[in-house]
């Protein structure tokens, strides 16, 4: 609550409002461009999950691909 009060984080109502604006913009873009499928690289993290959820809510067909990451374990 302290972080919301100090405006480090948005309140639940402000988050809901921001999400509604984003979703409306995604709907409008889908309608204007006649593109309705999004292909996403899915990491399993919050960013890709949120992106997929916003697109789905806006009526997009979402295709997610998990790609292996080759890293040197040192």
Coordinates of C-alpha atoms in Angstrom, one line a residue:
X1 CA 0.0 0.0 0.0
X2 CA 2.9 2.3 0.8
X3 CA 4.3 2.0 -2.8
X4 CA 0.9 2.8 -4.3
X5 CA 0.5 5.8 -1.9
X6 CA 3.9 7.0 -2.9
X7 CA 2.9 6.5 -6.6
X8 CA 5.7 4.0 -7.3
X9 CA 2.9 1.6 -8.5
X10 CA -0.5 2.3 -9.9
X11 CA -3.6 1.7 -7.9
X12 CA -5.8 -1.2 -8.9
X13 CA -8.3 1.2 -10.6
X14 CA -5.5 3.0 -12.5
X15 CA -4.1 -0.4 -13.6
X16 CA -7.5 -1.4 -14.8
X17 CA -7.9 1.8 -16.7
X18 CA -4.5 1.5 -18.4
X19 CA -5.3 -2.1 -19.4
X20 CA -8.6 -1.0 -20.9
X21 CA -6.9 1.7 -22.9
X22 CA -4.2 -0.8 -24.2
X23 CA -6.9 -3.3 -25.1
X24 CA -8.9 -0.7 -27.0
X25 CA -5.8 0.4 -28.9
X26 CA -5.1 -3.3 -29.8
X27 CA -8.7 -3.8 -31.0
X28 CA -8.5 -0.6 -33.1
X29 CA -5.2 -1.7 -34.7
X30 CA -6.6 -5.1 -35.5
X31 CA -9.6 -3.6 -37.1
X32 CA -7.7 -0.9 -39.1
X33 CA -5.1 -3.3 -40.4
X34 CA -7.2 -6.4 -40.9
X35 CA -4.4 -8.3 -39.1
X36 CA -5.8 -10.6 -36.5
X37 CA -3.0 -13.1 -35.7
X38 CA 0.1 -12.3 -33.6
X39 CA 3.1 -14.7 -33.4
X40 CA 5.0 -14.2 -30.1
X41 CA 8.3 -15.6 -28.8
X42 CA 7.3 -16.8 -25.4
X43 CA 9.9 -16.8 -22.6
X44 CA 7.6 -18.0 -19.9
X45 CA 8.1 -14.7 -18.1
X46 CA 5.6 -12.0 -17.1
X47 CA 6.3 -9.8 -20.2
X48 CA 5.4 -12.3 -22.8
X49 CA 2.5 -13.7 -20.8
X50 CA 1.0 -10.2 -20.3
X51 CA 1.5 -9.4 -24.0
X52 CA -0.3 -12.6 -25.0
X53 CA -3.1 -12.0 -22.5
X54 CA -3.7 -8.4 -23.7
X55 CA -3.8 -9.5 -27.4
X56 CA -6.2 -12.4 -26.6
X57 CA -8.5 -10.1 -24.7
X58 CA -8.5 -7.7 -27.7
X59 CA -9.7 -10.5 -29.9
X60 CA -6.4 -11.5 -31.6
X61 CA -5.4 -15.1 -32.5
X62 CA -2.1 -15.6 -30.6
X63 CA 0.4 -18.2 -31.6
X64 CA 3.2 -18.5 -29.0
X65 CA 6.5 -20.2 -29.7
X66 CA 9.0 -21.2 -27.0
X67 CA 12.5 -20.9 -28.4
X68 CA 15.5 -22.5 -26.7
X69 CA 18.2 -20.2 -25.4
X70 CA 21.7 -21.5 -25.8
X71 CA 23.8 -19.9 -23.0
X72 CA 27.3 -20.6 -21.9
X73 CA 26.9 -21.9 -18.3
X74 CA 30.4 -20.6 -17.4

